[in-house]
GROMACS .gro file of C-alpha atoms in nm:
model
  362
    1MET     CA    1   2.417   1.460  -1.706
    2THR     CA    2   2.225   1.617  -1.517
    3ASP     CA    3   2.247   1.503  -1.154
    4GLY     CA    4   1.945   1.356  -1.140
    5ASN     CA    5   1.906   1.462  -0.741
    6HIS     CA    6   1.549   1.580  -0.593
    7HIS     CA    7   1.445   1.773  -0.302
    8GLY     CA    8   1.162   1.564  -0.171
    9THR     CA    9   0.896   1.762   0.021
   10GLY     CA   10   0.675   1.741   0.352
   11ALA     CA   11   0.372   1.756   0.254
   12ARG     CA   12   0.169   1.553   0.502
   13GLY     CA   13  -0.276   1.518   0.555
   14GLU     CA   14  -0.451   1.484   0.835
   15GLY     CA   15  -0.342   1.193   1.040
   16HIS     CA   16   0.003   1.111   0.812
   17GLU     CA   17   0.306   1.158   1.031
   18ARG     CA   18   0.588   1.419   0.975
   19VAL     CA   19   0.861   1.372   0.747
   20PRO     CA   20   1.079   1.606   0.713
   21GLY     CA   21   1.199   1.720   0.280
   22ARG     CA   22   1.470   1.466   0.161
   23GLN     CA   23   1.741   1.407  -0.128
   24ARG     CA   24   1.568   1.228  -0.319
   25ARG     CA   25   1.731   1.036  -0.730
   26ARG     CA   26   1.537   1.139  -1.039
   27PHE     CA   27   1.551   0.861  -1.312
   28PRO     CA   28   1.525   1.154  -1.683
   29GLY     CA   29   1.394   0.928  -1.906
   30ILE     CA   30   1.378   0.613  -1.762
   31SER     CA   31   1.264   0.293  -1.910
   32SER     CA   32   1.020   0.066  -1.782
   33ARG     CA   33   1.241  -0.224  -1.902
   34ALA     CA   34   1.511  -0.107  -1.513
   35TYR     CA   35   1.262  -0.256  -1.378
   36GLU     CA   36   1.037  -0.459  -1.502
   37HIS     CA   37   1.038  -0.823  -1.336
   38PRO     CA   38   1.161  -1.052  -1.556
   39ALA     CA   39   0.848  -1.303  -1.437
   40ASP     CA   40   0.589  -1.032  -1.523
   41ARG     CA   41   0.802  -1.022  -1.980
   42SER     CA   42   0.775  -1.390  -1.980
   43ALA     CA   43   0.419  -1.441  -1.811
   44LEU     CA   44   0.274  -1.157  -2.091
   45VAL     CA   45   0.455  -1.373  -2.323
   46ALA     CA   46   0.253  -1.616  -2.279
   47LEU     CA   47  -0.062  -1.493  -2.171
   48ARG     CA   48  -0.075  -1.273  -2.555
   49LYS     CA   49   0.034  -1.756  -2.714
   50LEU     CA   50  -0.278  -1.795  -2.524
   51SER     CA   51  -0.565  -1.907  -2.779
   52GLY     CA   52  -0.767  -1.671  -2.885
   53PHE     CA   53  -0.634  -1.393  -2.638
   54ASP     CA   54  -0.547  -1.149  -2.957
   55THR     CA   55  -0.927  -1.160  -3.021
   56VAL     CA   56  -1.131  -1.154  -2.726
   57PHE     CA   57  -0.872  -0.835  -2.654
   58LYS     CA   58  -0.907  -0.728  -2.949
   59ALA     CA   59  -1.291  -0.668  -2.861
   60LEU     CA   60  -1.287  -0.555  -2.544
   61SER     CA   61  -1.053  -0.278  -2.630
   62GLY     CA   62  -1.379  -0.138  -2.878
   63LEU     CA   63  -1.621  -0.278  -2.599
   64LEU     CA   64  -1.478  -0.160  -2.308
   65PRO     CA   65  -1.681   0.158  -2.184
   66GLU     CA   66  -1.411   0.457  -2.158
   67ARG     CA   67  -1.559   0.710  -2.112
   68SER     CA   68  -1.775   0.539  -1.829
   69LEU     CA   69  -1.536   0.470  -1.668
   70ARG     CA   70  -1.405   0.770  -1.570
   71LEU     CA   71  -1.710   0.955  -1.596
   72LEU     CA   72  -1.776   0.700  -1.277
   73PHE     CA   73  -1.547   0.820  -1.066
   74LEU     CA   74  -1.548   1.208  -1.171
   75SER     CA   75  -1.923   1.128  -0.962
   76ASP     CA   76  -1.901   0.944  -0.763
   77SER     CA   77  -1.537   0.982  -0.601
   78VAL     CA   78  -1.322   1.251  -0.514
   79ARG     CA   79  -1.065   1.382  -0.841
   80VAL     CA   80  -0.705   1.408  -0.631
   81SER     CA   81  -0.571   1.791  -0.645
   82ASP     CA   82  -0.446   2.076  -0.524
   83ALA     CA   83  -0.754   2.149  -0.314
   84GLN     CA   84  -0.866   1.847  -0.229
   85PHE     CA   85  -0.661   1.535  -0.056
   86ALA     CA   86  -0.345   1.780  -0.182
   87HIS     CA   87  -0.097   1.614   0.051
   88LEU     CA   88  -0.153   1.207  -0.236
   89ASN     CA   89  -0.155   1.547  -0.563
   90THR     CA   90   0.215   1.596  -0.419
   91MET     CA   91   0.265   1.279  -0.438
   92LEU     CA   92   0.184   1.188  -0.719
   93ARG     CA   93   0.328   1.537  -0.929
   94ASP     CA   94   0.687   1.393  -0.755
   95ALA     CA   95   0.608   0.995  -0.820
   96CYS     CA   96   0.622   1.141  -1.180
   97TYR     CA   97   0.886   1.400  -1.165
   98ILE     CA   98   1.077   1.106  -1.018
   99LEU     CA   99   0.979   0.816  -1.253
  100ASP     CA  100   0.967   1.110  -1.542
  101LEU     CA  101   0.612   1.026  -1.667
  102GLU     CA  102   0.525   1.350  -1.833
  103LYS     CA  103   0.163   1.266  -1.806
  104VAL     CA  104   0.008   1.328  -1.432
  105PRO     CA  105  -0.247   1.054  -1.469
  106PRO     CA  106  -0.603   1.156  -1.259
  107MET     CA  107  -0.642   1.035  -0.940
  108TYR     CA  108  -0.906   0.954  -0.728
  109VAL     CA  109  -0.973   0.815  -0.360
  110ASN     CA  110  -1.285   0.596  -0.354
  111GLN     CA  111  -1.507   0.566  -0.003
  112ASP     CA  112  -1.403   0.155   0.060
  113PRO     CA  113  -1.281   0.001   0.389
  114SER     CA  114  -1.068  -0.278   0.225
  115PRO     CA  115  -0.715  -0.129   0.160
  116ASN     CA  116  -0.692  -0.133  -0.247
  117ALA     CA  117  -0.484   0.126  -0.477
  118MET     CA  118  -0.586   0.045  -0.871
  119CYS     CA  119  -0.412   0.163  -1.180
  120ILE     CA  120  -0.729   0.132  -1.529
  121GLY     CA  121  -0.787   0.230  -1.783
  122LEU     CA  122  -0.823   0.116  -2.213
  123ASP     CA  123  -0.708   0.494  -2.373
  124GLU     CA  124  -0.524   0.697  -2.082
  125PRO     CA  125  -0.418   0.495  -1.724
  126ILE     CA  126  -0.653   0.611  -1.415
  127ILE     CA  127  -0.510   0.608  -1.068
  128VAL     CA  128  -0.767   0.487  -0.765
  129VAL     CA  129  -0.685   0.414  -0.432
  130THR     CA  130  -0.924   0.301  -0.165
  131THR     CA  131  -1.038   0.508   0.187
  132GLY     CA  132  -0.871   0.205   0.407
  133LEU     CA  133  -0.561   0.228   0.194
  134VAL     CA  134  -0.527   0.622   0.266
  135GLU     CA  135  -0.563   0.539   0.652
  136LEU     CA  136  -0.388   0.280   0.664
  137LEU     CA  137  -0.005   0.353   0.555
  138ASP     CA  138   0.197   0.658   0.610
  139GLU     CA  139   0.345   0.896   0.436
  140GLU     CA  140   0.631   0.721   0.305
  141GLU     CA  141   0.433   0.451   0.301
  142MET     CA  142   0.186   0.610   0.084
  143ARG     CA  143   0.490   0.746  -0.214
  144ALA     CA  144   0.553   0.405  -0.197
  145VAL     CA  145   0.237   0.273  -0.298
  146VAL     CA  146   0.164   0.570  -0.447
  147GLY     CA  147   0.544   0.506  -0.687
  148HIS     CA  148   0.380   0.202  -0.757
  149GLU     CA  149   0.089   0.302  -0.952
  150VAL     CA  150   0.288   0.585  -1.141
  151GLY     CA  151   0.524   0.239  -1.250
  152HIS     CA  152   0.208   0.026  -1.342
  153ALA     CA  153   0.106   0.380  -1.591
  154LEU     CA  154   0.489   0.414  -1.706
  155SER     CA  155   0.489   0.039  -1.859
  156GLY     CA  156   0.116   0.037  -1.981
  157HIS     CA  157   0.004  -0.231  -1.695
  158SER     CA  158  -0.325  -0.039  -1.673
  159VAL     CA  159  -0.488  -0.112  -1.981
  160TYR     CA  160  -0.482  -0.572  -1.956
  161ARG     CA  161  -0.577  -0.453  -1.605
  162THR     CA  162  -0.895  -0.253  -1.702
  163VAL     CA  163  -0.953  -0.617  -1.968
  164LEU     CA  164  -0.941  -0.838  -1.602
  165LEU     CA  165  -1.151  -0.722  -1.453
  166PHE     CA  166  -1.380  -0.653  -1.768
  167LEU     CA  167  -1.345  -1.025  -1.779
  168THR     CA  168  -1.416  -1.159  -1.404
  169ASN     CA  169  -1.757  -0.936  -1.430
  170LEU     CA  170  -1.827  -1.070  -1.706
  171ALA     CA  171  -1.741  -1.519  -1.634
  172LEU     CA  172  -1.974  -1.438  -1.350
  173LYS     CA  173  -2.233  -1.352  -1.564
  174VAL     CA  174  -2.278  -1.611  -1.859
  175ALA     CA  175  -2.150  -1.939  -1.596
  176TRP     CA  176  -2.501  -2.055  -1.684
  177ILE     CA  177  -2.342  -2.147  -2.077
  178PRO     CA  178  -2.251  -2.468  -2.096
  179LEU     CA  179  -1.885  -2.420  -2.193
  180GLY     CA  180  -1.944  -2.065  -2.281
  181ASN     CA  181  -1.715  -1.953  -1.963
  182VAL     CA  182  -1.377  -2.248  -2.042
  183ALA     CA  183  -1.219  -1.986  -2.236
  184ILE     CA  184  -1.383  -1.664  -2.093
  185MET     CA  185  -1.180  -1.845  -1.784
  186ALA     CA  186  -0.818  -1.927  -1.930
  187ILE     CA  187  -0.868  -1.560  -2.026
  188VAL     CA  188  -0.899  -1.435  -1.702
  189THR     CA  189  -0.688  -1.682  -1.508
  190GLY     CA  190  -0.418  -1.638  -1.706
  191LEU     CA  191  -0.462  -1.273  -1.653
  192ARG     CA  192  -0.417  -1.335  -1.338
  193GLU     CA  193  -0.107  -1.501  -1.341
  194TRP     CA  194   0.045  -1.225  -1.457
  195PHE     CA  195  -0.079  -0.896  -1.281
  196ARG     CA  196   0.041  -1.105  -1.019
  197LYS     CA  197   0.398  -1.076  -1.191
  198SER     CA  198   0.355  -0.749  -1.287
  199GLU     CA  199   0.291  -0.630  -0.866
  200LEU     CA  200   0.706  -0.748  -0.810
  201SER     CA  201   0.712  -0.484  -1.110
  202ALA     CA  202   0.548  -0.220  -1.002
  203ASP     CA  203   0.691  -0.274  -0.611
  204ARG     CA  204   0.975  -0.214  -0.795
  205ALA     CA  205   0.850   0.174  -0.932
  206GLY     CA  206   0.747   0.131  -0.553
  207LEU     CA  207   1.081   0.189  -0.444
  208LEU     CA  208   1.247   0.387  -0.695
  209VAL     CA  209   0.988   0.688  -0.633
  210GLY     CA  210   1.015   0.679  -0.194
  211GLN     CA  211   1.389   0.476  -0.254
  212ASP     CA  212   1.301   0.415   0.166
  213ILE     CA  213   1.377   0.025   0.162
  214LYS     CA  214   1.170   0.004   0.518
  215ALA     CA  215   0.874   0.272   0.409
  216SER     CA  216   0.795  -0.019   0.165
  217MET     CA  217   0.858  -0.332   0.405
  218ARG     CA  218   0.619  -0.165   0.646
  219GLY     CA  219   0.370  -0.085   0.411
  220LEU     CA  220   0.322  -0.463   0.323
  221MET     CA  221   0.330  -0.629   0.653
  222LYS     CA  222   0.054  -0.347   0.715
  223LEU     CA  223  -0.188  -0.481   0.416
  224ALA     CA  224  -0.134  -0.857   0.528
  225GLY     CA  225  -0.165  -0.704   0.942
  226GLY     CA  226  -0.324  -0.441   1.038
  227ASN     CA  227  -0.224  -0.081   1.156
  228HIS     CA  228  -0.033  -0.298   1.426
  229LEU     CA  229   0.349  -0.159   1.380
  230HIS     CA  230   0.483  -0.212   1.650
  231GLU     CA  231   0.313  -0.580   1.763
  232MET     CA  232   0.521  -0.681   1.396
  233ASN     CA  233   0.880  -0.811   1.279
  234VAL     CA  234   1.010  -0.746   0.935
  235ASP     CA  235   1.235  -1.024   1.014
  236ALA     CA  236   0.982  -1.208   1.167
  237PHE     CA  237   0.736  -1.124   0.833
  238LEU     CA  238   1.047  -1.218   0.598
  239GLU     CA  239   1.098  -1.525   0.794
  240GLN     CA  240   0.725  -1.639   0.663
  241ALA     CA  241   0.844  -1.627   0.370
  242GLU     CA  242   1.095  -1.802   0.377
  243GLU     CA  243   0.886  -2.088   0.593
  244TYR     CA  244   0.642  -2.004   0.375
  245GLU     CA  245   0.819  -2.099   0.008
  246ALA     CA  246   1.047  -2.399   0.171
  247GLY     CA  247   0.798  -2.514   0.378
  248GLY     CA  248   0.562  -2.898   0.329
  249ASP     CA  249   0.646  -3.110   0.086
  250LEU     CA  250   0.460  -3.178  -0.303
  251ARG     CA  251   0.104  -3.198  -0.154
  252ASP     CA  252   0.239  -2.893  -0.006
  253SER     CA  253   0.339  -2.736  -0.351
  254VAL     CA  254   0.065  -2.854  -0.544
  255LEU     CA  255  -0.146  -2.623  -0.283
  256LYS     CA  256   0.033  -2.289  -0.281
  257ILE     CA  257  -0.098  -2.339  -0.682
  258LEU     CA  258  -0.412  -2.342  -0.599
  259ASN     CA  259  -0.402  -2.059  -0.314
  260VAL     CA  260  -0.311  -1.847  -0.600
  261LEU     CA  261  -0.460  -1.892  -0.867
  262PRO     CA  262  -0.822  -1.744  -0.754
  263ARG     CA  263  -0.551  -1.438  -0.636
  264THR     CA  264  -0.446  -1.121  -0.826
  265HIS     CA  265  -0.234  -0.955  -0.575
  266PRO     CA  266   0.104  -1.237  -0.475
  267PHE     CA  267   0.135  -1.251  -0.101
  268ALA     CA  268   0.241  -0.947   0.129
  269THR     CA  269   0.511  -1.194   0.222
  270VAL     CA  270   0.666  -1.301  -0.120
  271ARG     CA  271   0.610  -0.993  -0.256
  272ALA     CA  272   0.857  -0.793  -0.006
  273ALA     CA  273   1.132  -1.101  -0.021
  274GLU     CA  274   1.123  -0.979  -0.343
  275LEU     CA  275   1.120  -0.664  -0.351
  276LYS     CA  276   1.434  -0.674  -0.018
  277LYS     CA  277   1.676  -0.932  -0.233
  278TRP     CA  278   1.599  -0.661  -0.581
  279ALA     CA  279   1.659  -0.408  -0.370
  280GLU     CA  280   2.043  -0.601  -0.160
  281SER     CA  281   2.103  -0.699  -0.627
  282ARG     CA  282   2.370  -0.517  -0.844
  283ASP     CA  283   2.083  -0.376  -1.037
  284PHE     CA  284   1.937  -0.211  -0.820
  285GLN     CA  285   2.217   0.039  -0.740
  286ARG     CA  286   2.388   0.089  -1.065
  287ILE     CA  287   1.983   0.279  -1.157
  288MET     CA  288   2.038   0.460  -0.837
  289ASP     CA  289   2.373   0.531  -0.967
  290GLY     CA  290   2.202   0.627  -1.254
  291HIS     CA  291   2.307   0.406  -1.571
  292TYR     CA  292   1.998   0.184  -1.634
  293PRO     CA  293   1.777   0.151  -2.002
  294ARG     CA  294   1.639   0.431  -2.200
  295ARG     CA  295   1.329   0.515  -2.361
  296ASP     CA  296   1.440   0.592  -2.621
  297GLU     CA  297   1.674   0.327  -2.657
  298ASP     CA  298   1.253   0.088  -2.659
  299LYS     CA  299   1.200   0.043  -3.016
  300ASP     CA  300   1.590  -0.086  -3.054
  301THR     CA  301   1.619  -0.350  -2.742
  302SER     CA  302   1.606  -0.669  -2.909
  303VAL     CA  303   1.305  -0.995  -2.829
  304SER     CA  304   1.433  -1.265  -2.809
  305ASP     CA  305   1.680  -1.044  -2.571
  306SER     CA  306   1.427  -1.011  -2.382
  307PHE     CA  307   1.299  -1.372  -2.375
  308ARG     CA  308   1.606  -1.496  -2.372
  309GLN     CA  309   1.711  -1.294  -1.981
  310SER     CA  310   1.375  -1.363  -1.853
  311ALA     CA  311   1.452  -1.760  -1.889
  312ALA     CA  312   1.783  -1.688  -1.796
  313ALA     CA  313   1.606  -1.575  -1.422
  314TYR     CA  314   1.349  -1.837  -1.486
  315ALA     CA  315   1.579  -2.101  -1.438
  316ASP     CA  316   1.842  -1.911  -1.183
  317ASP     CA  317   1.483  -1.908  -0.985
  318VAL     CA  318   1.440  -2.261  -1.007
  319ARG     CA  319   1.778  -2.336  -0.920
  320SER     CA  320   1.718  -2.138  -0.650
  321SER     CA  321   1.396  -2.272  -0.477
  322LYS     CA  322   1.359  -2.415  -0.196
  323ASP     CA  323   1.022  -2.473  -0.259
  324PRO     CA  324   0.975  -2.867  -0.313
  325LEU     CA  325   0.830  -2.881  -0.676
  326MET     CA  326   1.073  -2.632  -0.784
  327LYS     CA  327   1.344  -2.876  -0.630
  328LEU     CA  328   1.165  -3.137  -0.775
  329VAL     CA  329   1.203  -2.936  -1.140
  330SER     CA  330   1.570  -2.856  -1.095
  331ASP     CA  331   1.705  -3.269  -1.015
  332LEU     CA  332   1.502  -3.424  -1.311
  333ALA     CA  333   1.643  -3.096  -1.591
  334GLY     CA  334   2.002  -3.214  -1.381
  335GLY     CA  335   1.853  -3.560  -1.474
  336ALA     CA  336   1.792  -3.675  -1.132
  337GLY     CA  337   1.567  -3.993  -1.202
  338ASP     CA  338   1.368  -4.014  -1.350
  339LEU     CA  339   1.001  -3.823  -1.303
  340GLY     CA  340   0.743  -4.116  -1.195
  341GLY     CA  341   0.942  -4.259  -0.999
  342LYS     CA  342   1.012  -3.926  -0.814
  343LEU     CA  343   0.623  -3.820  -0.785
  344ARG     CA  344   0.610  -4.129  -0.660
  345GLY     CA  345   0.754  -4.088  -0.373
  346LYS     CA  346   0.759  -3.737  -0.287
  347PHE     CA  347   0.391  -3.800  -0.293
  348THR     CA  348   0.365  -4.140  -0.098
  349GLY     CA  349   0.701  -4.052   0.073
  350GLN     CA  350   0.876  -4.444   0.035
  351GLY     CA  351   1.168  -4.236  -0.178
  352GLY     CA  352   1.133  -4.231  -0.483
  353GLN     CA  353   1.481  -4.335  -0.630
  354ASP     CA  354   1.637  -4.496  -0.900
  355THR     CA  355   1.603  -4.904  -0.828
  356ASP     CA  356   1.918  -5.000  -1.040
  357ARG     CA  357   2.157  -4.831  -0.875
  358PRO     CA  358   2.182  -4.657  -0.502
  359SER     CA  359   2.090  -4.242  -0.492
  360PRO     CA  360   2.250  -4.024  -0.274
  361ASP     CA  361   2.020  -3.721   0.000
  362LYS     CA  362   2.008  -3.452  -0.108
   0.00000   0.00000   0.00000
């Protein structure tokens, strides 16, 4: 086995902080299973079970204007190369080298002040980053973002992302048709739920490429608070995530769900907390030590084992969550009281205890 080590380059673009080259590990033949978040896999399974999804997906795969999409970016954006945005081109090739993605996807810079990046395309992935993002992030932060998008490409996420973009536009156009919008919005909502979870997977891929958790954290903070790092603090930012998860009562839990439904990305604080937890895990350390699932083993992977792993991860999340709704679910699963009584108690503030026998405080 090769040692997998690779020296990072010191390339930079105008206005980007110079960072000395440093040694980073390469992951030959790595499977996307190594970094995929269990919730990503579970949400995709649930999405595929959604009524009408397969029919819509197959129809759209034949109808979506793949060539016009490529021509649009070719004509109205700047294609990254050795001649244009050379520092991004170096990062892109480096990210593909580290994750062992043989075919480097085309990458474009699009004029848009909003910081954003995406990986789209049906036959082949295309990576697009906005000028707002390029101007916001320093070199190491941008390296994590490019790794994030290459992770999407390696996982095959671009196909579903493209369908989501198309259906979102379609939903707006057919909103006037009675009931015609309901099925589309159901699928759009399902796709958004999956895509939020897929972002957690891609954040992990970004960390594997950048191998600098501080840079990943800085990038997420900048997406939340802009280019004011001197005014921000990582620990305080992560405390926000903990407060968000644990704060309030059951009504707040419902509001959190309603707030997140229209979004394609999870909240930045939640992403930061999830990534920090994974960076400190044994799973991450094993990958860094060279022990990870290989692509050539993917065909032998048991689907049922993946489902079980996803279910176990969800159960652990529910048990350890401080969110009032998740605690209620955990209590009920453990037989702690009846659903109606507990719901009434949580919403009305009247305790909701079992009337037949005293219940200890939790």
